[in-house]
Coordinates of N, CA and C in Angstrom, one line a residue:
X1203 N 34.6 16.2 2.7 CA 35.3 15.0 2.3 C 36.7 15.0 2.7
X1204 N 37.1 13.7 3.2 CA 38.9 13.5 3.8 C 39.5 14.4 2.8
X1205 N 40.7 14.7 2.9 CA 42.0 14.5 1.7 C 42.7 13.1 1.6
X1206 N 42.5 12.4 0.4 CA 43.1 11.0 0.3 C 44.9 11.4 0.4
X1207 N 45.5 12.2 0.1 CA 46.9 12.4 0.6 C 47.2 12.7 2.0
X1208 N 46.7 13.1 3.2 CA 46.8 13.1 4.1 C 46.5 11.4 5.1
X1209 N 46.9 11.2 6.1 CA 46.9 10.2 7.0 C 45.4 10.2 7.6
X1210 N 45.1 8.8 8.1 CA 44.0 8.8 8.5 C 43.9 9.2 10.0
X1211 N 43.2 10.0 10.6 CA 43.6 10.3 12.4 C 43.3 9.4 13.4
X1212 N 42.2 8.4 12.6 CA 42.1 7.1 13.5 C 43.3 6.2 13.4
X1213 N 44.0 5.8 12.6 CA 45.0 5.2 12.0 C 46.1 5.1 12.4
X1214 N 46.9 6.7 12.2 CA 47.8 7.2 12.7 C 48.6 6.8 13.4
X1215 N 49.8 6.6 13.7 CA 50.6 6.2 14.8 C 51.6 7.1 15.2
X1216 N 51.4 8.5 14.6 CA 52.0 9.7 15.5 C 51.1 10.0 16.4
X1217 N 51.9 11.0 17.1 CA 51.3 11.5 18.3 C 50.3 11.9 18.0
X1218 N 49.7 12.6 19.3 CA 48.4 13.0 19.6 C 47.5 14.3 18.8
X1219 N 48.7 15.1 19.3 CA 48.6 16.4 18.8 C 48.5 16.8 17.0
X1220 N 49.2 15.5 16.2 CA 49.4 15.4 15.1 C 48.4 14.6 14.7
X1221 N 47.6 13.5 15.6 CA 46.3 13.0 14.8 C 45.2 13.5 15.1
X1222 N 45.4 15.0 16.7 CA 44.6 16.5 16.5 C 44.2 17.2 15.5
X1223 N 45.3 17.2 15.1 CA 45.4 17.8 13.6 C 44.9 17.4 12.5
X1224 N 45.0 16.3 12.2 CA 44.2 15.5 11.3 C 42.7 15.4 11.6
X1225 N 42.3 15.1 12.7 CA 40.7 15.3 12.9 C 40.4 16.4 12.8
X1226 N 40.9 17.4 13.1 CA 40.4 19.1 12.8 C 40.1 18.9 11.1
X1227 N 40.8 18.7 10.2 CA 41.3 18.5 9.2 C 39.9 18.0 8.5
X1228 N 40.1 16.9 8.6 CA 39.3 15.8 8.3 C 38.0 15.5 8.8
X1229 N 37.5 16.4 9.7 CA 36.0 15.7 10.3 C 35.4 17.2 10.8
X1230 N 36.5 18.4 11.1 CA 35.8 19.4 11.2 C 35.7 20.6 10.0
X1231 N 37.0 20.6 9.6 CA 36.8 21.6 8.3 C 37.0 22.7 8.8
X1232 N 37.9 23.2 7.9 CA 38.3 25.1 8.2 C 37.2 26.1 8.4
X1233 N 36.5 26.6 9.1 CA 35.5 27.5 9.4 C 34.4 27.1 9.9
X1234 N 34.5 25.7 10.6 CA 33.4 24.9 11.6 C 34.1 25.1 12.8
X1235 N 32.3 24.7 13.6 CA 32.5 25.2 15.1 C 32.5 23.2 15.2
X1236 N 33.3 23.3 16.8 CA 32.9 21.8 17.3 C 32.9 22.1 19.1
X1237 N 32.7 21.0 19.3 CA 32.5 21.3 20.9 C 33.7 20.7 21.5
X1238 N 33.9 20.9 22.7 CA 34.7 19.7 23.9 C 34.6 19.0 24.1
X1239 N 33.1 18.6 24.0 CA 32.6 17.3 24.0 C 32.6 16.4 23.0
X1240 N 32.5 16.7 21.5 CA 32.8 16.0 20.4 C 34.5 16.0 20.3
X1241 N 35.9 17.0 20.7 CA 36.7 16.4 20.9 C 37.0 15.3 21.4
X1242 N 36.8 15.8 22.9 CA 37.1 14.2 23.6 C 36.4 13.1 23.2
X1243 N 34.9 13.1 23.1 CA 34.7 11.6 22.3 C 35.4 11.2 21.4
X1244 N 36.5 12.1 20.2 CA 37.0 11.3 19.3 C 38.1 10.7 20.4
X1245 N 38.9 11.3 21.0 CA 40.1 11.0 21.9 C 39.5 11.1 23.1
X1246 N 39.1 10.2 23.7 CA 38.6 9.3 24.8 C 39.7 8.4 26.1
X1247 N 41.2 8.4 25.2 CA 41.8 7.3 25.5 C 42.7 8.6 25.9
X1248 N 42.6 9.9 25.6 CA 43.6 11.5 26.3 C 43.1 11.9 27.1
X1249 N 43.6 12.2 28.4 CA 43.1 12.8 29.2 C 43.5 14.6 29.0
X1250 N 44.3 14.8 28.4 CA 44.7 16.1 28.1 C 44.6 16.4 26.5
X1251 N 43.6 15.8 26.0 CA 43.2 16.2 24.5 C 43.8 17.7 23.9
X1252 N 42.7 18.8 25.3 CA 42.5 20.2 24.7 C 44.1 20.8 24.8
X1253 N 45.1 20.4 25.6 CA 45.7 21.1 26.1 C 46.7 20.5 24.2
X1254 N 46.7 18.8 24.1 CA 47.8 18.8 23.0 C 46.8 19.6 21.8
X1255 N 45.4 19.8 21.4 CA 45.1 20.8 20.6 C 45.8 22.2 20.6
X1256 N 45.7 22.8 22.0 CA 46.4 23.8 22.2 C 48.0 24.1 21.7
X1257 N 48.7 22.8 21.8 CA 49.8 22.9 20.8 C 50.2 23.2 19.7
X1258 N 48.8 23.0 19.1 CA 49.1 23.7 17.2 C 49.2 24.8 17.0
X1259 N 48.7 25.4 18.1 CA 48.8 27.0 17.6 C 50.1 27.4 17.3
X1260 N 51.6 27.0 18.5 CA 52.9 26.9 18.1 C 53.3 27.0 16.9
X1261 N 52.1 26.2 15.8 CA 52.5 26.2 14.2 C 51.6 26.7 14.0
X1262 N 51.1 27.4 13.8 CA 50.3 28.3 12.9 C 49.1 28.1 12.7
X1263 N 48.3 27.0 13.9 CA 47.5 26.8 13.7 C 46.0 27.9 14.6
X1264 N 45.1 28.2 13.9 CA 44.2 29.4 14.8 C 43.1 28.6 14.8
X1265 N 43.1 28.3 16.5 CA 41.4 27.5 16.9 C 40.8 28.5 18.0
X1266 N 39.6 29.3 17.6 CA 39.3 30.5 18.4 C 38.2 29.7 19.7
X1267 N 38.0 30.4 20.6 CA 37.3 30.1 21.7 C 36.4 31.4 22.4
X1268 N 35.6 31.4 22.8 CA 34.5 32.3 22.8 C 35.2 33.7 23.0
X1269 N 36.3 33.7 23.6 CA 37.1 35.1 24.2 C 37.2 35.8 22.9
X1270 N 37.8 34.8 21.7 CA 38.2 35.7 20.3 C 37.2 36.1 19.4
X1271 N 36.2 35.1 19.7 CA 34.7 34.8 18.8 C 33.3 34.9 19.8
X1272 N 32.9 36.3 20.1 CA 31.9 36.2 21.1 C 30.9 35.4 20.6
X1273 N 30.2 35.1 19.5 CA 29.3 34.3 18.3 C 29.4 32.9 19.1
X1274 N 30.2 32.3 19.6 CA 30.9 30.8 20.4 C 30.4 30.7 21.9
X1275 N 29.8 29.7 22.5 CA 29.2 29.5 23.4 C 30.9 29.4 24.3
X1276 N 30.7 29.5 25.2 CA 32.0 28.8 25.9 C 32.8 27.1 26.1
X1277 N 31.5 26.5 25.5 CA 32.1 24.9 25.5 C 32.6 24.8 23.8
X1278 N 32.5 26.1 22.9 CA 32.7 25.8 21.5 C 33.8 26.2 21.4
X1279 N 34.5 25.9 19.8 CA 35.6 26.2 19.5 C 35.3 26.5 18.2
X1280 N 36.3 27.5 17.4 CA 35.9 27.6 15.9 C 37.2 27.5 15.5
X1281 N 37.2 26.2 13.8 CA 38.6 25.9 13.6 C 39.1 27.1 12.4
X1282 N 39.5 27.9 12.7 CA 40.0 29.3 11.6 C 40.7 29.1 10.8
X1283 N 41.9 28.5 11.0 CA 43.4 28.5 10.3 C 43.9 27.5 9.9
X1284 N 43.9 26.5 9.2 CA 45.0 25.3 9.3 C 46.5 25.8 8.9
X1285 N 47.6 25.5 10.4 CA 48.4 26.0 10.0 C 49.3 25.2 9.1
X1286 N 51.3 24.4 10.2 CA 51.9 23.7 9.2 C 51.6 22.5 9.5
X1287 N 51.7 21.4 8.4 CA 51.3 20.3 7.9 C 52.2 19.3 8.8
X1288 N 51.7 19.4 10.2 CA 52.5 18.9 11.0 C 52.3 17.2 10.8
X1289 N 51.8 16.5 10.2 CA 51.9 14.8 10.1 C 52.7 14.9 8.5
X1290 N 53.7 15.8 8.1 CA 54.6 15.6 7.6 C 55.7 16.1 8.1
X1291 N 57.0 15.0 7.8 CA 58.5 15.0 8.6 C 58.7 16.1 8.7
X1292 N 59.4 16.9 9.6 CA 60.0 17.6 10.3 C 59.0 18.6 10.2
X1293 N 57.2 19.3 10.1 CA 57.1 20.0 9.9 C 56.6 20.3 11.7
X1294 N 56.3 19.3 12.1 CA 55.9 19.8 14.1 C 57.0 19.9 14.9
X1295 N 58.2 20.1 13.7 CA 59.6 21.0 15.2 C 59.6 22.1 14.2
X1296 N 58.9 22.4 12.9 CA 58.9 24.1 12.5 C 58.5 24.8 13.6
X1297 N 58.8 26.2 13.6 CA 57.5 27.1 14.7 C 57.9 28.2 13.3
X1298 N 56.3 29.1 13.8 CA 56.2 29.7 12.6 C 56.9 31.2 12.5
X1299 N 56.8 32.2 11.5 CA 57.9 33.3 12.1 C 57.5 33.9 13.0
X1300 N 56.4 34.1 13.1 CA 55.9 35.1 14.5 C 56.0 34.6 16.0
X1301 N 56.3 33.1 15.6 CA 56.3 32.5 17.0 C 58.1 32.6 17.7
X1302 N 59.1 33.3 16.3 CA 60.3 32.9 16.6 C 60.9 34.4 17.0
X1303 N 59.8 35.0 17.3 CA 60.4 36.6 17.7 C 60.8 37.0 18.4
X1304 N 61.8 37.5 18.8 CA 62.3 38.0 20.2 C 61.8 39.2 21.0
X1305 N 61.8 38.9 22.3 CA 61.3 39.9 23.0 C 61.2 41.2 22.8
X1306 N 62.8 41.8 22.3 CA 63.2 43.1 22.0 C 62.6 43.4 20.5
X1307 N 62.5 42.5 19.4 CA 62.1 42.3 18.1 C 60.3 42.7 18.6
X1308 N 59.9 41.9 19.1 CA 58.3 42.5 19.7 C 58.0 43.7 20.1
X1309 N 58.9 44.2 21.0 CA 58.8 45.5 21.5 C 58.8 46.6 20.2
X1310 N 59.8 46.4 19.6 CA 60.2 47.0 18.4 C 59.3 47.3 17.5
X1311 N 58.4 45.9 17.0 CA 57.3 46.0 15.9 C 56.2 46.4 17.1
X1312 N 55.8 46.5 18.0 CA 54.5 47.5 18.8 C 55.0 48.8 18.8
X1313 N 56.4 48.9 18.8 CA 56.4 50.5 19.5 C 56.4 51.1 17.5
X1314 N 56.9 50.4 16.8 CA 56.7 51.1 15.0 C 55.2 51.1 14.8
X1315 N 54.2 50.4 15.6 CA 52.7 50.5 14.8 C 51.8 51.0 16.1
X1316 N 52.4 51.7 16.9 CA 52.3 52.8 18.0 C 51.7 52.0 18.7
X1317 N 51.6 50.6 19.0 CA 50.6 49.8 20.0 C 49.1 50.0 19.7
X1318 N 49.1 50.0 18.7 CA 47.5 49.8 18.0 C 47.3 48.8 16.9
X1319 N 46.0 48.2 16.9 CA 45.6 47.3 16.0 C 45.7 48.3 14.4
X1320 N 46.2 47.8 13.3 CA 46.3 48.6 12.4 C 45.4 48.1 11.4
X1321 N 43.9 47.3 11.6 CA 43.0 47.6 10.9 C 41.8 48.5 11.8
X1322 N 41.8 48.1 12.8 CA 40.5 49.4 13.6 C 41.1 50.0 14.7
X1323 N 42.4 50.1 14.8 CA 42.9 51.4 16.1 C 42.8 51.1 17.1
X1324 N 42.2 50.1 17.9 CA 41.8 49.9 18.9 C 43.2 49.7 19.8
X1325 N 43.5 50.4 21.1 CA 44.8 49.7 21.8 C 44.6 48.5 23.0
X1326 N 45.4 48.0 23.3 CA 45.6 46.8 23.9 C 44.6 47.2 25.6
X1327 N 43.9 46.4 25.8 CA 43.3 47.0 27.0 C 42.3 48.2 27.0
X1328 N 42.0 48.3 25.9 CA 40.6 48.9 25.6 C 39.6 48.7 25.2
X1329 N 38.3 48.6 25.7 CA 36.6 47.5 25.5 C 36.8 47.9 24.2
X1330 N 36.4 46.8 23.8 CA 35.4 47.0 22.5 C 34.0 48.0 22.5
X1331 N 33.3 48.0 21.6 CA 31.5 48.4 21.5 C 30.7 47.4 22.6
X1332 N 31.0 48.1 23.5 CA 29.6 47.6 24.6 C 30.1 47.0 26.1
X1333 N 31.5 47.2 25.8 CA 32.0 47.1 27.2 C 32.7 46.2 27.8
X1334 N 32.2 44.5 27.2 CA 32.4 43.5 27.7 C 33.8 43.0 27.0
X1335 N 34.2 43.1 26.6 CA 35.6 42.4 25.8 C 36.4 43.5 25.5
X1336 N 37.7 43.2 26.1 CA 38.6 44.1 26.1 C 40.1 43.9 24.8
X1337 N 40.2 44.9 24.7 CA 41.7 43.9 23.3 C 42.5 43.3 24.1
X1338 N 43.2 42.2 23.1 CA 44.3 42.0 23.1 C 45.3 42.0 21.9
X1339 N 46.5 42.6 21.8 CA 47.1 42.7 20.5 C 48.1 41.8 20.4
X1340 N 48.2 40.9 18.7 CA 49.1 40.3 18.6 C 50.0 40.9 17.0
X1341 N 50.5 39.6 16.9 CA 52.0 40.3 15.9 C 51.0 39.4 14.7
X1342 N 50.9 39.5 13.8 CA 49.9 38.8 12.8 C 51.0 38.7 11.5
X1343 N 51.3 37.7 10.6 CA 51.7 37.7 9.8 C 50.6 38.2 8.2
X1344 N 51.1 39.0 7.3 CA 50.1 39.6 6.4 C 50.8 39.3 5.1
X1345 N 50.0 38.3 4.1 CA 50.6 39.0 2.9 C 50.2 40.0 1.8
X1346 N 51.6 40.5 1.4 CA 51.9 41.6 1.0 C 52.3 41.6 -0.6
X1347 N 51.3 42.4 -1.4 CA 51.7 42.1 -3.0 C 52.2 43.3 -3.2
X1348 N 53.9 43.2 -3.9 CA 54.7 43.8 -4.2 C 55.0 43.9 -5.6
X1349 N 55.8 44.8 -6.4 CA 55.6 44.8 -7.5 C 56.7 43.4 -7.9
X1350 N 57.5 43.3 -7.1 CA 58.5 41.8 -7.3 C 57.6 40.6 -7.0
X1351 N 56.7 40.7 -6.4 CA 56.1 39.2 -5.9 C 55.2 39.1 -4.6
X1352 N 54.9 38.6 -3.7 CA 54.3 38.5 -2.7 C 55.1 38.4 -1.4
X1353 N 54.7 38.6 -0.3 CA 55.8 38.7 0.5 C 55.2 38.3 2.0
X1354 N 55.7 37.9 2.9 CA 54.9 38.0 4.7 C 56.0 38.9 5.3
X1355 N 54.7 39.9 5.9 CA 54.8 41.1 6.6 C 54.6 41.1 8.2
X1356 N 55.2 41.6 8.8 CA 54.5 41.3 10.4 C 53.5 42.7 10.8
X1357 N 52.8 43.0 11.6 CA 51.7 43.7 11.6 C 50.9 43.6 12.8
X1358 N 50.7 44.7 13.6 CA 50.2 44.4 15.1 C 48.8 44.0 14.5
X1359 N 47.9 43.5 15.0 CA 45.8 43.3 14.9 C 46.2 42.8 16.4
X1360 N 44.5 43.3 16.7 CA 43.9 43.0 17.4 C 43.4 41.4 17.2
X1361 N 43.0 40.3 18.4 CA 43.0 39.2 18.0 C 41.4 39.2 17.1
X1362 N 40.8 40.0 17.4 CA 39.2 39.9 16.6 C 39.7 40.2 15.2
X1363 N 40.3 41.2 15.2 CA 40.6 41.4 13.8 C 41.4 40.3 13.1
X1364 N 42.7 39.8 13.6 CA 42.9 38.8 13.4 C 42.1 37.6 12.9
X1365 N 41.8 37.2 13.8 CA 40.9 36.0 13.7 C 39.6 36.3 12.3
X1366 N 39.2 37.4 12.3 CA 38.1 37.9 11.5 C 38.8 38.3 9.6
X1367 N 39.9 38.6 10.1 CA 40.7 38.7 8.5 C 41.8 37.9 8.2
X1368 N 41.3 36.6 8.5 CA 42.3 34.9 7.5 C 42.3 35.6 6.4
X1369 N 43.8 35.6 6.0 CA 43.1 34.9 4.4 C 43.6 36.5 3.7
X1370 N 43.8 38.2 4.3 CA 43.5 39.2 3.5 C 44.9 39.4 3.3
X1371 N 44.6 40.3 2.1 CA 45.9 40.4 1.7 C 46.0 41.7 1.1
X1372 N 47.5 42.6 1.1 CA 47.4 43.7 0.7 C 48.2 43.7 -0.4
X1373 N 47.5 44.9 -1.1 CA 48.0 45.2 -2.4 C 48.8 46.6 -2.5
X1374 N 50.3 46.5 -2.3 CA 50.7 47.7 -2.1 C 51.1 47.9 -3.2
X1375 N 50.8 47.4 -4.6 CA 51.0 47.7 -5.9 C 49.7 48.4 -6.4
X1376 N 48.9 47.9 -6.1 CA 47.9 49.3 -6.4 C 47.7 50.1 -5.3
X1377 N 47.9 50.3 -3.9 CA 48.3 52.1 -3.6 C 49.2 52.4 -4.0
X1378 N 50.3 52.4 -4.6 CA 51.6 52.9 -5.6 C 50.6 53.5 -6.8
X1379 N 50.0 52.3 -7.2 CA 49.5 53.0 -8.7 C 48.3 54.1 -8.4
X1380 N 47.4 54.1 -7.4 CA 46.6 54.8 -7.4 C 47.1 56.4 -6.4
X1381 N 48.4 56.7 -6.1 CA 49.0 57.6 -5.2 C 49.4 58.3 -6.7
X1382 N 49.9 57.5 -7.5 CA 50.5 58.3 -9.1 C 49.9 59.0 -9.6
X1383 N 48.5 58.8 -9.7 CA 47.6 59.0 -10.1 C 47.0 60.5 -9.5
X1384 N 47.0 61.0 -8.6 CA 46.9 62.2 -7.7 C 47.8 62.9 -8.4
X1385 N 46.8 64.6 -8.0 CA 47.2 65.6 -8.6 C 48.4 65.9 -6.9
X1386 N 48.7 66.9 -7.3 CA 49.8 67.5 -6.6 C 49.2 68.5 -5.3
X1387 N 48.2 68.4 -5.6 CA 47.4 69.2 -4.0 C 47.2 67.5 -3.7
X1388 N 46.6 66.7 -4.1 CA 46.2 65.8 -3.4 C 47.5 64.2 -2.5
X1389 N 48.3 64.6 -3.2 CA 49.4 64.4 -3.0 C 50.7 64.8 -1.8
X1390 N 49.8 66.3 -2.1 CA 50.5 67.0 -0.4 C 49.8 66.8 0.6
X1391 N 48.1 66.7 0.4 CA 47.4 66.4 1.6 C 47.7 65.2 1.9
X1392 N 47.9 64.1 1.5 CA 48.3 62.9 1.7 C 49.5 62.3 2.4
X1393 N 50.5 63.3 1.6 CA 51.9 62.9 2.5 C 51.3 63.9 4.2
X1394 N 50.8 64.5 3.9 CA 50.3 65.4 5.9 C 50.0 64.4 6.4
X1395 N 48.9 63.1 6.2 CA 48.5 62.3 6.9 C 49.2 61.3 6.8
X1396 N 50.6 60.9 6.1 CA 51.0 59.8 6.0 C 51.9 60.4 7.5
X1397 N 52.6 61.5 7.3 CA 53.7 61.6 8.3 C 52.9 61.8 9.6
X1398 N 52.0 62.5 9.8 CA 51.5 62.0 10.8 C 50.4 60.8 11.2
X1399 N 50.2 59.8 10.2 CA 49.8 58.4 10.7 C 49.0 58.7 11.3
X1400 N 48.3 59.9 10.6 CA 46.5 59.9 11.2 C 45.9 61.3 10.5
X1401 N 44.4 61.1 10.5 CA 43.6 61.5 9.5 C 42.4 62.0 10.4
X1402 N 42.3 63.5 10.7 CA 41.0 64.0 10.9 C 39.8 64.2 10.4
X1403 N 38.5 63.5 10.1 CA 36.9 63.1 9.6 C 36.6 64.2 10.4
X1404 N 36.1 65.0 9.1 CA 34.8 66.4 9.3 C 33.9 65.2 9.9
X1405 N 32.8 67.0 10.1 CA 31.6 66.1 10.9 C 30.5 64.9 9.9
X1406 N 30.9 65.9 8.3 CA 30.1 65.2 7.6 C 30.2 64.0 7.0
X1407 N 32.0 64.1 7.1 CA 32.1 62.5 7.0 C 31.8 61.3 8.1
X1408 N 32.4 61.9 9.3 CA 31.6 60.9 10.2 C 30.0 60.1 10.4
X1409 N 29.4 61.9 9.8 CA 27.9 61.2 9.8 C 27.6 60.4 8.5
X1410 N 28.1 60.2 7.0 CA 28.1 59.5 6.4 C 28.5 58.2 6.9
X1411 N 29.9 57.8 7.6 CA 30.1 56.9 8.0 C 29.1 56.1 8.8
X1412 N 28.4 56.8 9.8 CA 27.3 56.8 10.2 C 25.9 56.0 9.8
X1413 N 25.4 56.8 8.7 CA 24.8 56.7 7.7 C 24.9 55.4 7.0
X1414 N 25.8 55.0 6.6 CA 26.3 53.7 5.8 C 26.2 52.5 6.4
X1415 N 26.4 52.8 7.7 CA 26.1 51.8 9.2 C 25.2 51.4 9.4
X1416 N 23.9 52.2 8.6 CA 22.1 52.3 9.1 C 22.1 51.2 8.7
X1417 N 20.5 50.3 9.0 CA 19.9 49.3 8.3 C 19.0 49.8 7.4
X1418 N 18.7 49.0 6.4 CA 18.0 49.9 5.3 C 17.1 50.8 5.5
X1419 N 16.2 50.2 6.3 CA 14.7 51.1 6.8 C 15.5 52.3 7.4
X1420 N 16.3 52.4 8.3 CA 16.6 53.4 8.7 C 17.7 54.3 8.0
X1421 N 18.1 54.2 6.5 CA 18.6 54.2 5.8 C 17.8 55.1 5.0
X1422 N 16.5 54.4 4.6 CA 15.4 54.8 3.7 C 15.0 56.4 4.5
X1423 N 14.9 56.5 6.1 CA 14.2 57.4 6.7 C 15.2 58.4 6.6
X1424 N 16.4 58.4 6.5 CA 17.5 59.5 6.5 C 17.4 59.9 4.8
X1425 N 17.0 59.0 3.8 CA 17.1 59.7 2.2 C 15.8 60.7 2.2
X1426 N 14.7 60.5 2.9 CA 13.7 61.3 3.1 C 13.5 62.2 3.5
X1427 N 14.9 62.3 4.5 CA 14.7 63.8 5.3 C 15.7 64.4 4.6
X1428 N 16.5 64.2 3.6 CA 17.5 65.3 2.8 C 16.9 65.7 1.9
X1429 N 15.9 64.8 1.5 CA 15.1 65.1 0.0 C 14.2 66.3 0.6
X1430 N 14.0 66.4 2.0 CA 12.7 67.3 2.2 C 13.6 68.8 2.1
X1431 N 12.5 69.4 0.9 CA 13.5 71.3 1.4 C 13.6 71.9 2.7

């Protein structure tokens, strides 16, 4: 259903890109796919529709395309993010913080999160599982729960990860409380992996991880063979 406080995008008499915005809004909904073909029929009278869609992203808007969402045919689009509320005054000359970064400021936050995605490790220009899609890393904004309040963090991901984790949010008030909580051997092993920003998996953890990965049935055939003496 519309939002009755927002503008109608047939109606409208701002620009293009801002009654873009509103049809995403209004007719496709946060986490629907739509085609290129159902854009341009709404905007028939644009010859460069996709390119003023492509403008929102400047605000914080995230519309994925098969590259970020293999799930997405090539003529699809998925609407992820609604960013700023650009058919309100002055919000389409905002740009958002990550978009206002400086070159040397970018270098900076890649070279502190070693040029790796820091939910799955993955570095820039390395396939994924199976070959076909390679990374790309961006600067992602994250919020961050503090014991003062909530906060936006910047943070290299990968765009899958990105795109795949709208919405997550960290709680560095409970790893405080649950670090307190550790005995003093576990505490030293912990600060080892913290200062070196990395953590070696025995074999048997791996293969649990492994394990956990199974589909049931093959799940069921691994509880079978432990139970066997």
């Amino acid at each position: 259903m519309a939002d009755t406080d927002i503008p109608s995008w047939r109606t409208s008499t701002q620009g293009t890109m801002v009654r873009c915005a509103l049809w995403l809004v209004t007719e496709v909904g946060v986490g629907s796919v739509f085609t290129k073909t159902e854009l341009r029929e709404a905007f028939p009278e644009t010859s460069q529709i996709d390119r003023r869609m492509r403008d929102l992203r400047v605000h914080g808007w995230v519309i994925a395309t098969n590259r970020e969402d293999p799930t997405l045919s090539p003529h699809e689009h998925r609407f992820v993010e609604q960013g700023a509320e650009v058919w309100k005054p002055g919000q389409a000359r905002m740009k958002p913080a990550a978009a206002g970064i400086s070159a040397p400021q970018r270098r900076e936050i890649l070279d502190r999160d070693d040029h790796l995605c820091r939910v799955c490790g993955i570095a820039a220009g390395e396939a994924y599982d199976g070959g076909v899609e390679t990374a790309q890393l961006d600067i992602a904004r994250r919020e961050v729960l503090k014991p003062g309040g909530t906060v936006v963090e910047l943070v290299i991901e990968c765009r899958r990860c990105r795109i795949g984790g709208r919405g997550r949010q960290t709680d560095v008030t409970d790893v405080l409380g649950r670090l307190a909580k550790m005995s003093g051997v576990e505490r030293e092993l912990f600060a080892q992996w913290v200062a070196a920003d990395h953590r070696d998996f025995s074999a048997m953890e791996r293969l649990w991880g492994e394990y956990r990965s199974l589909p049931a049935e093959s799940r069921e055939a691994v509880r079978a063979a432990v139970s066997r003496p």
